[in-house]
Tab-separated table of N, CA and C in Angstrom:
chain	number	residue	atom	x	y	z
A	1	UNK	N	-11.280	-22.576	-2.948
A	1	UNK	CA	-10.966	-22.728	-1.535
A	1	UNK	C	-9.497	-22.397	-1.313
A	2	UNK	N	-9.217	-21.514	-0.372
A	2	UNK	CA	-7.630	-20.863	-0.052
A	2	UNK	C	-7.179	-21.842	0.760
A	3	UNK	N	-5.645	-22.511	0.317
A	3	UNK	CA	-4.884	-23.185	1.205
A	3	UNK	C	-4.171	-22.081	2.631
A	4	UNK	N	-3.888	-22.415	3.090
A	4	UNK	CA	-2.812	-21.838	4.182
A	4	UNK	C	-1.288	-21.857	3.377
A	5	UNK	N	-1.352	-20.362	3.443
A	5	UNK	CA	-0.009	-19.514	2.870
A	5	UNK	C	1.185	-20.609	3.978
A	6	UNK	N	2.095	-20.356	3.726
A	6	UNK	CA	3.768	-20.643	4.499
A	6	UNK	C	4.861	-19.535	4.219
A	7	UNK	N	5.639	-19.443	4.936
A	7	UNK	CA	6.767	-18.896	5.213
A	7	UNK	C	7.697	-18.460	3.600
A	8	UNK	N	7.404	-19.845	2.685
A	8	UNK	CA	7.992	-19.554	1.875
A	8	UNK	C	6.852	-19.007	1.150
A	9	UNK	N	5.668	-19.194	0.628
A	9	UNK	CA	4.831	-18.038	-0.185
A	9	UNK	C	4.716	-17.057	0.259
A	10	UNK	N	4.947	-16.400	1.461
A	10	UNK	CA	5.236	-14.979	1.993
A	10	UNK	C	6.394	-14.434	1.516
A	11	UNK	N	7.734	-15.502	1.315
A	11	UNK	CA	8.713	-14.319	0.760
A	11	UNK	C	8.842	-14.357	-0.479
A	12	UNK	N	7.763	-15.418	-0.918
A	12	UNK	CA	7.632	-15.314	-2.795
A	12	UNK	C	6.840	-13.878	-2.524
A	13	UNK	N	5.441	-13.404	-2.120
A	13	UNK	CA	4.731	-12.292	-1.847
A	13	UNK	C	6.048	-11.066	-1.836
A	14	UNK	N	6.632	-11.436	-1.060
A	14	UNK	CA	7.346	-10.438	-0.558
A	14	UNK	C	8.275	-10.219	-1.735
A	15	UNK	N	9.086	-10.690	-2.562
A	15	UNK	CA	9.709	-10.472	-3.457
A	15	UNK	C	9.384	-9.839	-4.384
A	16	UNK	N	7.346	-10.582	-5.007
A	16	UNK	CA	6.633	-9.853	-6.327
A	16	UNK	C	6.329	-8.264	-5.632
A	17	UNK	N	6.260	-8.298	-4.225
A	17	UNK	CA	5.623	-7.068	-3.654
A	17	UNK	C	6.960	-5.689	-4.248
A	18	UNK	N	7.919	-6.488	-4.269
A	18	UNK	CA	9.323	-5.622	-4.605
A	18	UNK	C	9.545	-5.230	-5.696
A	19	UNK	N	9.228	-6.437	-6.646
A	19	UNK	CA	9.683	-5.784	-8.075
A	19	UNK	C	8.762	-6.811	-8.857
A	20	UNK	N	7.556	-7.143	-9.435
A	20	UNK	CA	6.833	-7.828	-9.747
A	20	UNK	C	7.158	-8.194	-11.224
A	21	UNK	N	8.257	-7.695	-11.947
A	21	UNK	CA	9.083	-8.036	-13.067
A	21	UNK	C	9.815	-9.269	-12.676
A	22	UNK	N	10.470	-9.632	-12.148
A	22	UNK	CA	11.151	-10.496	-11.830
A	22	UNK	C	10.484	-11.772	-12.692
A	23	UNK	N	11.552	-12.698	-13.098
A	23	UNK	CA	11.318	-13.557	-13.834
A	23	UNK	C	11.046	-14.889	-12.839
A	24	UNK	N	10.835	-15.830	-13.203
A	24	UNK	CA	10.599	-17.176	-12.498
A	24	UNK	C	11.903	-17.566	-12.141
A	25	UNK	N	12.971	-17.613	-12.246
A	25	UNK	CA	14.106	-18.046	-12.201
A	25	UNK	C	14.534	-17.468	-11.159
A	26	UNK	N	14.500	-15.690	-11.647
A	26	UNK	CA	15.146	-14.965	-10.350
A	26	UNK	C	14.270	-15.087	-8.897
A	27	UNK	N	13.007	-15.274	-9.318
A	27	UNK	CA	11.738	-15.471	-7.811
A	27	UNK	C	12.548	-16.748	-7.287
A	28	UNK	N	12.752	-17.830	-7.917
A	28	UNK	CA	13.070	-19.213	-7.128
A	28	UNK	C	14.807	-19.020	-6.679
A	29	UNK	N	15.483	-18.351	-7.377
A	29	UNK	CA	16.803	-18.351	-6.972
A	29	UNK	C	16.723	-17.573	-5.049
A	30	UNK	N	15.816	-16.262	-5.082
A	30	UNK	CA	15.499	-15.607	-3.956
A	30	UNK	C	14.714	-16.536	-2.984
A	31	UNK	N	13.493	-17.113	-3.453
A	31	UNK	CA	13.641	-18.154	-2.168
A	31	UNK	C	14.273	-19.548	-2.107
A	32	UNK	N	14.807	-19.887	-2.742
A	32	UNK	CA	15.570	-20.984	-2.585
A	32	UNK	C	14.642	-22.226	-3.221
A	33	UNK	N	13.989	-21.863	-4.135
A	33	UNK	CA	13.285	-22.917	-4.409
A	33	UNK	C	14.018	-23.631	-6.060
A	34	UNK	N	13.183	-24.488	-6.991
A	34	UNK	CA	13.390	-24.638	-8.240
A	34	UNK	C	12.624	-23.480	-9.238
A	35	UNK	N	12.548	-23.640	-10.423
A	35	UNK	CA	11.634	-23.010	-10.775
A	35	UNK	C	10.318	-23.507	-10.863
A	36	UNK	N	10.300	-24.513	-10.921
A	36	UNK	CA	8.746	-25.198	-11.566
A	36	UNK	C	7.737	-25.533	-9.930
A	37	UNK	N	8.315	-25.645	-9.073
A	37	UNK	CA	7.830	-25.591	-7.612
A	37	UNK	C	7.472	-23.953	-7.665
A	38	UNK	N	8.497	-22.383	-7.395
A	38	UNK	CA	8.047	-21.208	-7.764
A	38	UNK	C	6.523	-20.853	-8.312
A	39	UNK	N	6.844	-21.354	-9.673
A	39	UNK	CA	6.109	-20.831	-10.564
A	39	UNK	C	4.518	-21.889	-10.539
A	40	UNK	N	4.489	-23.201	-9.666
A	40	UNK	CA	3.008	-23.439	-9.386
A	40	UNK	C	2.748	-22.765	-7.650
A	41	UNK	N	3.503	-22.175	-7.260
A	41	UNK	CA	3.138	-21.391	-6.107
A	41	UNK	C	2.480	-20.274	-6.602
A	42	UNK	N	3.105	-20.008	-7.584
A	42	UNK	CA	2.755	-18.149	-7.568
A	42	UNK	C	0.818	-18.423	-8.550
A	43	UNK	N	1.573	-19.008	-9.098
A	43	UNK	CA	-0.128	-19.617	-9.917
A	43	UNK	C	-0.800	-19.707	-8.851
A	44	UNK	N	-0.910	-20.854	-7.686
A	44	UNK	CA	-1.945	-20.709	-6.789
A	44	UNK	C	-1.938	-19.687	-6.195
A	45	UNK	N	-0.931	-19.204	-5.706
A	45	UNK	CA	-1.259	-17.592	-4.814
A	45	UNK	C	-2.309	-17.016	-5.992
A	46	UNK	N	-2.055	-16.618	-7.088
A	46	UNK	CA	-2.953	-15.958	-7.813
A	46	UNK	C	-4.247	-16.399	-7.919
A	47	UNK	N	-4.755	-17.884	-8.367
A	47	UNK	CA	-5.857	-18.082	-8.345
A	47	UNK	C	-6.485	-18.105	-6.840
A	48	UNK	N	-6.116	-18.132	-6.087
A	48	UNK	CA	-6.673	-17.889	-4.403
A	48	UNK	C	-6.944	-17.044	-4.187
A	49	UNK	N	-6.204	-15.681	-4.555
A	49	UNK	CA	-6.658	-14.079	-4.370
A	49	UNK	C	-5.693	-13.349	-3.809
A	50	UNK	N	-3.987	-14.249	-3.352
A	50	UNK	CA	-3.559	-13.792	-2.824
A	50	UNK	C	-2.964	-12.328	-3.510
A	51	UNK	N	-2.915	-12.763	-4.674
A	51	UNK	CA	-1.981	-11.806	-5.720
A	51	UNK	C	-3.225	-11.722	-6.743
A	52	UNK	N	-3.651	-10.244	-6.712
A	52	UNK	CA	-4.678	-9.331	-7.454
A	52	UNK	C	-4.518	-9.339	-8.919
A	53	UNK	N	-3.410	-8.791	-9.000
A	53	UNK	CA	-3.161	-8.304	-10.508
A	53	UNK	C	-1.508	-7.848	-9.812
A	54	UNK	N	-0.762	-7.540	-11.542
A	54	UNK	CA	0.182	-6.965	-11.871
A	54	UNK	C	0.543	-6.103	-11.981
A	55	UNK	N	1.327	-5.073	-11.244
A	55	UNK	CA	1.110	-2.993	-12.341
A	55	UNK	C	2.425	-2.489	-12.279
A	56	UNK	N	2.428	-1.886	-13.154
A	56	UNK	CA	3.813	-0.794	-12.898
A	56	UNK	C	2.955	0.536	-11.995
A	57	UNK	N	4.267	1.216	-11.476
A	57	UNK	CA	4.076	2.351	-10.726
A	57	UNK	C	4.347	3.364	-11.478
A	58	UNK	N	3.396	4.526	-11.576
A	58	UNK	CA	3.564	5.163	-12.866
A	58	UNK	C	4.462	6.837	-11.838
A	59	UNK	N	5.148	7.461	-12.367
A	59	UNK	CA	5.132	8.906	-12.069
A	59	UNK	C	4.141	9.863	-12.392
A	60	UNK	N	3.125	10.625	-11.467
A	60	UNK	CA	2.338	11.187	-11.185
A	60	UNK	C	2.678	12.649	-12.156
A	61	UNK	N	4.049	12.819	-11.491
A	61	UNK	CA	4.857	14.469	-11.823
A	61	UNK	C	5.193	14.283	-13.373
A	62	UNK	N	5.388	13.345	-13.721
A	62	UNK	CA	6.029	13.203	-15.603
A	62	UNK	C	4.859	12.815	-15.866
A	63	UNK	N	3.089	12.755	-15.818
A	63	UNK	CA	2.297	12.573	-16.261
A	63	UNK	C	1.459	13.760	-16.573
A	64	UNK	N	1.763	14.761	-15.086
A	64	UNK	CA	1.250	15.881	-15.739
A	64	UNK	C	0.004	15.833	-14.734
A	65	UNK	N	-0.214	14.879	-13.729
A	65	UNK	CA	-0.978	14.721	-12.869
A	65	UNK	C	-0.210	14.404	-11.471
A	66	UNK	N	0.346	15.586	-10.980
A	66	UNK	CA	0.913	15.181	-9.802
A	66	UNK	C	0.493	16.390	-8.551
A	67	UNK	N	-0.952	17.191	-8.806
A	67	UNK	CA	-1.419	17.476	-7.944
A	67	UNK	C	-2.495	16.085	-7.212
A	68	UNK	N	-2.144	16.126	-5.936
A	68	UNK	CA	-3.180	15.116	-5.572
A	68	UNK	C	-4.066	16.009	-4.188
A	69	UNK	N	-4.989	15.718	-4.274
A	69	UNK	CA	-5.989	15.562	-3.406
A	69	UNK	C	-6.664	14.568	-2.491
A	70	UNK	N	-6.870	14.337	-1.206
A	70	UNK	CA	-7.596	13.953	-0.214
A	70	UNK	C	-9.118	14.927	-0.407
A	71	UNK	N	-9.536	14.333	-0.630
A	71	UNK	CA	-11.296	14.801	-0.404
A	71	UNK	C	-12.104	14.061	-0.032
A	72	UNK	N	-12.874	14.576	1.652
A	72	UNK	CA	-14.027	13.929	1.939
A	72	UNK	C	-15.031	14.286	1.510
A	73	UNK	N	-15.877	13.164	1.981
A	73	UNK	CA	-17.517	13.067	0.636
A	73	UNK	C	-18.620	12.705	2.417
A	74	UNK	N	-19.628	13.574	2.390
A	74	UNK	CA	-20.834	13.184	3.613
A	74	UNK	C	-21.742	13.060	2.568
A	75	UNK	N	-22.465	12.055	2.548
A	75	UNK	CA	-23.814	12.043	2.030
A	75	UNK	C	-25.006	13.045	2.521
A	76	UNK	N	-25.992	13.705	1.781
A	76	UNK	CA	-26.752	13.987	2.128
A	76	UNK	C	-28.017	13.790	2.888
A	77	UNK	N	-28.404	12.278	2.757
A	77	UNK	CA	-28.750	11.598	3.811
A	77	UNK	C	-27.648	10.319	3.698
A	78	UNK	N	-28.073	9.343	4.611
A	78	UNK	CA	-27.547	7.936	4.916
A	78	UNK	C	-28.400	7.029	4.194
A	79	UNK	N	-28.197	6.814	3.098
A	79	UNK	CA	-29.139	6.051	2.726
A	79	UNK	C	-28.188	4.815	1.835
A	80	UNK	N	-29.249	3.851	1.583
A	80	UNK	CA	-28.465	2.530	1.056
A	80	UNK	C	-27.946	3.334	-0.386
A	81	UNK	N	-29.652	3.536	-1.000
A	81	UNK	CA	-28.933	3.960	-2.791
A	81	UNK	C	-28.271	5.278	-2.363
A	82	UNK	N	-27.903	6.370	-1.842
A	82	UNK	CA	-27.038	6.870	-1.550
A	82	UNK	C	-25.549	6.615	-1.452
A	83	UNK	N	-25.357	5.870	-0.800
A	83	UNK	CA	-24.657	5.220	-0.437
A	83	UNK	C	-24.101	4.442	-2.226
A	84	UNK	N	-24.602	3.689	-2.630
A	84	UNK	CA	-24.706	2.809	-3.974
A	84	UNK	C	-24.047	3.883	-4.759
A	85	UNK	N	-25.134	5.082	-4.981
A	85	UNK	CA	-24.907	6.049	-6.075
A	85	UNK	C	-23.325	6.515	-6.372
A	86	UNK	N	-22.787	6.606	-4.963
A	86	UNK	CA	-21.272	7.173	-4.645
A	86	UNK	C	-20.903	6.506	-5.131
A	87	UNK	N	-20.569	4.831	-4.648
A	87	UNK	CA	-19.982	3.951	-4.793
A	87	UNK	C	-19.415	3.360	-6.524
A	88	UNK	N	-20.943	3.550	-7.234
A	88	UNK	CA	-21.367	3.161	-8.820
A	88	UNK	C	-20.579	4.325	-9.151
A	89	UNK	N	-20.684	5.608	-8.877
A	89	UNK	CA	-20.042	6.926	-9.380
A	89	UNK	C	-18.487	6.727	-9.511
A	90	UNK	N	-17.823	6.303	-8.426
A	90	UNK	CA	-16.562	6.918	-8.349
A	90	UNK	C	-15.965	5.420	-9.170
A	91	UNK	N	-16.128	4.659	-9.417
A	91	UNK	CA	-16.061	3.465	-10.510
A	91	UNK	C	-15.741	4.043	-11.844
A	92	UNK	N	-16.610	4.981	-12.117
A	92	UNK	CA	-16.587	5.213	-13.726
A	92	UNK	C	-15.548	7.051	-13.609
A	93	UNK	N	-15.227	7.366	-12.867
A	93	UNK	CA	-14.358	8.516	-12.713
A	93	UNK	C	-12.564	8.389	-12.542
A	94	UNK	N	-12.422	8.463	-13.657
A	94	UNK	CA	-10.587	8.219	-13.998
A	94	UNK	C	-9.656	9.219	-12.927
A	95	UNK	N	-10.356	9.979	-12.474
A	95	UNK	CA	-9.460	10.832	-11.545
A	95	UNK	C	-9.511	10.431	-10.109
A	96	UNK	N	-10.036	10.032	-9.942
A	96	UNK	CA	-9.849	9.027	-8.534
A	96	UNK	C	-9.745	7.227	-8.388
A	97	UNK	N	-8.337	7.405	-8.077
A	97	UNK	CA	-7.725	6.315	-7.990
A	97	UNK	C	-8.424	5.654	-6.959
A	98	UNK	N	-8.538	6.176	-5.815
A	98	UNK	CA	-8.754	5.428	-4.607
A	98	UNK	C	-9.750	5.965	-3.889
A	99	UNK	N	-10.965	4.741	-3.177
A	99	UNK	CA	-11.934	5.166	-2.532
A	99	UNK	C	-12.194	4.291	-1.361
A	100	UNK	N	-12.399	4.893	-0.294
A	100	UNK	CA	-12.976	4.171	0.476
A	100	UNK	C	-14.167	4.732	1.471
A	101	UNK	N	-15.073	3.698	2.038
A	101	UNK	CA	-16.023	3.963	3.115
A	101	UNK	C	-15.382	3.854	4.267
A	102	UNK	N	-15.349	5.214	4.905
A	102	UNK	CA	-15.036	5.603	6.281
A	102	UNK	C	-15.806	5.789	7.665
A	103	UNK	N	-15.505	5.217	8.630
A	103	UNK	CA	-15.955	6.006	9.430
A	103	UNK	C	-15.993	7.194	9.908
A	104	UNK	N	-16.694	8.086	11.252
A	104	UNK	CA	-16.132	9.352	11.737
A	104	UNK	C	-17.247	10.168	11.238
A	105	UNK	N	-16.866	11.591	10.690
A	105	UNK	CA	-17.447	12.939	10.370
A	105	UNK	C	-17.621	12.671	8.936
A	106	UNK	N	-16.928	11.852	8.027
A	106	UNK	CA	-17.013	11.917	6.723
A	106	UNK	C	-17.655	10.575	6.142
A	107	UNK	N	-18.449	10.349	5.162
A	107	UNK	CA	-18.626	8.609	4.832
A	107	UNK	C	-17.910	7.952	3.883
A	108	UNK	N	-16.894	9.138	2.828
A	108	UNK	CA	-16.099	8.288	2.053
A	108	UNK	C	-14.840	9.345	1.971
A	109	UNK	N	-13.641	8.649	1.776
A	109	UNK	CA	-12.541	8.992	1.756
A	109	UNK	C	-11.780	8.901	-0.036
A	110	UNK	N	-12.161	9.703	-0.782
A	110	UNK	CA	-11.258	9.996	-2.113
A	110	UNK	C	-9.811	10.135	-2.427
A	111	UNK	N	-9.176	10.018	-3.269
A	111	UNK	CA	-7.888	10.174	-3.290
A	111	UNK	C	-7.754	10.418	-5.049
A	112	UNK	N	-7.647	11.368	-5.261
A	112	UNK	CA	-7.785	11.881	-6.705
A	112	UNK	C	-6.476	12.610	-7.260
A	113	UNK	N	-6.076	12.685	-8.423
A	113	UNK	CA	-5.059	12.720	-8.908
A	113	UNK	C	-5.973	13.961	-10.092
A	114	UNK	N	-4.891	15.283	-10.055
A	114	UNK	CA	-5.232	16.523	-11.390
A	114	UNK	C	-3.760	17.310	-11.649
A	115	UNK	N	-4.130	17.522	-12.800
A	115	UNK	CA	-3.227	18.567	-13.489
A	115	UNK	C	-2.819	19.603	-12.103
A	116	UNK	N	-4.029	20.703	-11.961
A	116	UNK	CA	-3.357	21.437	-11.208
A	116	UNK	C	-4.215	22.181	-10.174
A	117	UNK	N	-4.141	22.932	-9.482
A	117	UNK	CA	-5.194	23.778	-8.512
A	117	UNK	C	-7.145	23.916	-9.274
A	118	UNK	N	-6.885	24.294	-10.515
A	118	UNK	CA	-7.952	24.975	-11.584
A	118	UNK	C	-8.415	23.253	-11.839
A	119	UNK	N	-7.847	22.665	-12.274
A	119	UNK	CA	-8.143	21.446	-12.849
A	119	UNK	C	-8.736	20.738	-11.674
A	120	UNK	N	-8.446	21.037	-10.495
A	120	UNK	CA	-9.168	20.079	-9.480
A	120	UNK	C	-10.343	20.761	-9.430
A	121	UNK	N	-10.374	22.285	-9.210
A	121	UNK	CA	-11.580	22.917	-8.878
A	121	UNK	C	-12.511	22.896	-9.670
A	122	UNK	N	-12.411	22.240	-11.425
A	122	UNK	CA	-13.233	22.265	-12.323
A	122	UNK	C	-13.956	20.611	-11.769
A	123	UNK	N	-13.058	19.604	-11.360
A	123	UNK	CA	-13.261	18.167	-11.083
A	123	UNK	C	-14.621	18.236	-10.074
A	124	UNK	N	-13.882	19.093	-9.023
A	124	UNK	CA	-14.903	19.118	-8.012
A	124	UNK	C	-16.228	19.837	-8.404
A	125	UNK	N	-16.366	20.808	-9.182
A	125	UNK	CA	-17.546	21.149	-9.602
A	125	UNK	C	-18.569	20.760	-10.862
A	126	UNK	N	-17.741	19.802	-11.382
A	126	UNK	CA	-18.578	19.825	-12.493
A	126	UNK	C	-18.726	17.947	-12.574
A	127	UNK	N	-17.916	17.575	-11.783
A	127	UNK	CA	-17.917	16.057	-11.684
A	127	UNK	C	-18.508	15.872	-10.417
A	128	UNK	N	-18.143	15.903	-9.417
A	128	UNK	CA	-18.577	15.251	-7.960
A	128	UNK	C	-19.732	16.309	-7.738
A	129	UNK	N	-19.768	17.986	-8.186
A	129	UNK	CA	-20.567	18.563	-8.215
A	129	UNK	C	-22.508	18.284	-8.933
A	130	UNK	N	-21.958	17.140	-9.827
A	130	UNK	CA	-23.473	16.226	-10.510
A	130	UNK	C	-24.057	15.439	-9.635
A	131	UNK	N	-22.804	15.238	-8.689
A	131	UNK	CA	-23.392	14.095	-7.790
A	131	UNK	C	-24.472	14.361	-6.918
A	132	UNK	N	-25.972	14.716	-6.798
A	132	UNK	CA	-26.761	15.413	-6.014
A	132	UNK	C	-26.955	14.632	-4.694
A	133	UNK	N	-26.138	13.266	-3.951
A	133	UNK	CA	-26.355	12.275	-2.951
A	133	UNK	C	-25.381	12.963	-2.106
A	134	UNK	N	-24.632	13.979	-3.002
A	134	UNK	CA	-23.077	14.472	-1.918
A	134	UNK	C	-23.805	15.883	-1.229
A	135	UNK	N	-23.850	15.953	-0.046
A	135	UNK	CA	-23.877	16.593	1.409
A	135	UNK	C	-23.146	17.777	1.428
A	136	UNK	N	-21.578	17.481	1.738
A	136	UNK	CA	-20.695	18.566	1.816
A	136	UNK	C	-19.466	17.378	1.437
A	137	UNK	N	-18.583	18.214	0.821
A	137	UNK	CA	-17.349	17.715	1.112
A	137	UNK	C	-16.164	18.173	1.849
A	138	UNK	N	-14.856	18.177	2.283
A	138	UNK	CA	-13.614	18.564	2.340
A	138	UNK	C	-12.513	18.727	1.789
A	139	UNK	N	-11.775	19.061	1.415
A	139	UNK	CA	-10.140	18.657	0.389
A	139	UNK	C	-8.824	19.037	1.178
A	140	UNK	N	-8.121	18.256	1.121
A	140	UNK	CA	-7.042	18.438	1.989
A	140	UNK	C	-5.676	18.428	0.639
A	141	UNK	N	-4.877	18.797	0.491
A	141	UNK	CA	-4.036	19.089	-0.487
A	141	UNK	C	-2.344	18.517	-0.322
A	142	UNK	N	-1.938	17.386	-0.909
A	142	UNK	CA	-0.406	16.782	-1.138
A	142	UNK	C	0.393	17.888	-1.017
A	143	UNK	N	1.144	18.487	0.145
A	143	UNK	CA	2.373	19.534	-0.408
A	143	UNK	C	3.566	18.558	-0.183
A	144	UNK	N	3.569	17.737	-0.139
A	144	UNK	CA	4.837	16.663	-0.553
A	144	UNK	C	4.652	15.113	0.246
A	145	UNK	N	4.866	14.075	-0.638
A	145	UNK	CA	5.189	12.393	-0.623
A	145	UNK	C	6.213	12.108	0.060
A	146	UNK	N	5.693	11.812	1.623
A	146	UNK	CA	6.795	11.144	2.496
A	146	UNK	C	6.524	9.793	2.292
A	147	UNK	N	5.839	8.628	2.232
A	147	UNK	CA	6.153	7.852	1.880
A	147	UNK	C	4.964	7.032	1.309
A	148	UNK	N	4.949	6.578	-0.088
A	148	UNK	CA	4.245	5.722	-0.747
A	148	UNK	C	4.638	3.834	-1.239
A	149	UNK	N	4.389	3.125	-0.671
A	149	UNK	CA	5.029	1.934	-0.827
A	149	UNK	C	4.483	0.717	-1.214
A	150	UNK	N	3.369	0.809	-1.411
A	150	UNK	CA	2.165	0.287	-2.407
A	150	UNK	C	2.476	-1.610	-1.493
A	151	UNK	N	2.759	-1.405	-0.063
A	151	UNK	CA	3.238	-2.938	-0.106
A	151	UNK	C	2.463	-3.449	1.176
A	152	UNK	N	2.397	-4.469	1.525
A	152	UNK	CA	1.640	-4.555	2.571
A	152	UNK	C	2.530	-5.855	3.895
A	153	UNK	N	2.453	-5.183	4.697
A	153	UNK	CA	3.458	-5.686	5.415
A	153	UNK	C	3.417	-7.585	5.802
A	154	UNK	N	4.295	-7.810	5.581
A	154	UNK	CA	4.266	-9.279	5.589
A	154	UNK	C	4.697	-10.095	7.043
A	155	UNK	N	4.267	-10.664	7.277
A	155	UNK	CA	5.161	-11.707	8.999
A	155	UNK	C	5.857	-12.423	8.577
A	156	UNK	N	7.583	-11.988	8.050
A	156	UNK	CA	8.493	-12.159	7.566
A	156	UNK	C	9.189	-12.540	8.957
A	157	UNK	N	9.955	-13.491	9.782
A	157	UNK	CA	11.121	-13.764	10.372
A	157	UNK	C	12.374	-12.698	9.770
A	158	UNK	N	12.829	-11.991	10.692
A	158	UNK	CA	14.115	-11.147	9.842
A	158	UNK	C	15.515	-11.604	10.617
């Protein structure tokens, strides 16, 4: 059962949202707390759901994967296991980071990460191309990162 967040577990949020290294010491020095008050906040934020998991942010371009792609996905019909099949699919596919069910002209929204032009076009045909539930798709192509910030805006008093 989730308590009701406060002012101060928002700018604990807001701090891990910044640099999620930060030690217990430095989190409580930033909100003004102790440490041992901190550090059973951040525990409950975590077991509540507020706080998912932990990650570093990796470089895309020094990985060797910094072509990215937007690609929409229409099902061929509308159907539930249709629908499922996508869903179960893009789970077990390392090149797409991010998926979602959309509304509009398209039913899912991809966000896939490749080597390079060839390397996507092999992805799309020989991976999403198995997928026989996919309709048509689209691809829209990264020609440069205005802003990525992995953070989610908080109702911070400033």
């Amino acid at each position: 059962m989730s308590t009701e967040i406060d002012h101060t577990d928002l700018r604990l949020l807001q701090q891990l949202q910044e640099n999620s290294r930060l030690t217990t010491k430095e989190l409580a020095a930033a909100i003004n707390l102790s440490t041992t008050p901190t550090f059973e906040r951040m525990k409950r934020l975590e077991r509540e759901g507020y706080i998912k998991k932990y990650m570093a942010v990796l470089d895309a371009e020094k990985l060797n994967c910094g072509f990215v792609a937007f690609c929409y996905l229409k099902m061929k019909q509308h159907t539930y296991e249709n629908s499922m099949r996508i869903m179960e699919a893009v789970q077990q596919i390392k090149e797409i980071a991010e998926c979602y069910n959309i509304s509009g002209d398209y039913d899912f929204l991809l966000k896939i990460y490749a080597e390079d032009m060839k390397s996507y076009q092999k992805f799309i045909l020989r991976i999403l191309g198995d997928l026989d539930c996919i309709g048509s798709l689209s691809s829209s192509f990264v020609l440069g990162e205005v802003k990525n910030s992995h953070t989610i805006p908080l109702p911070l008093d400033h």
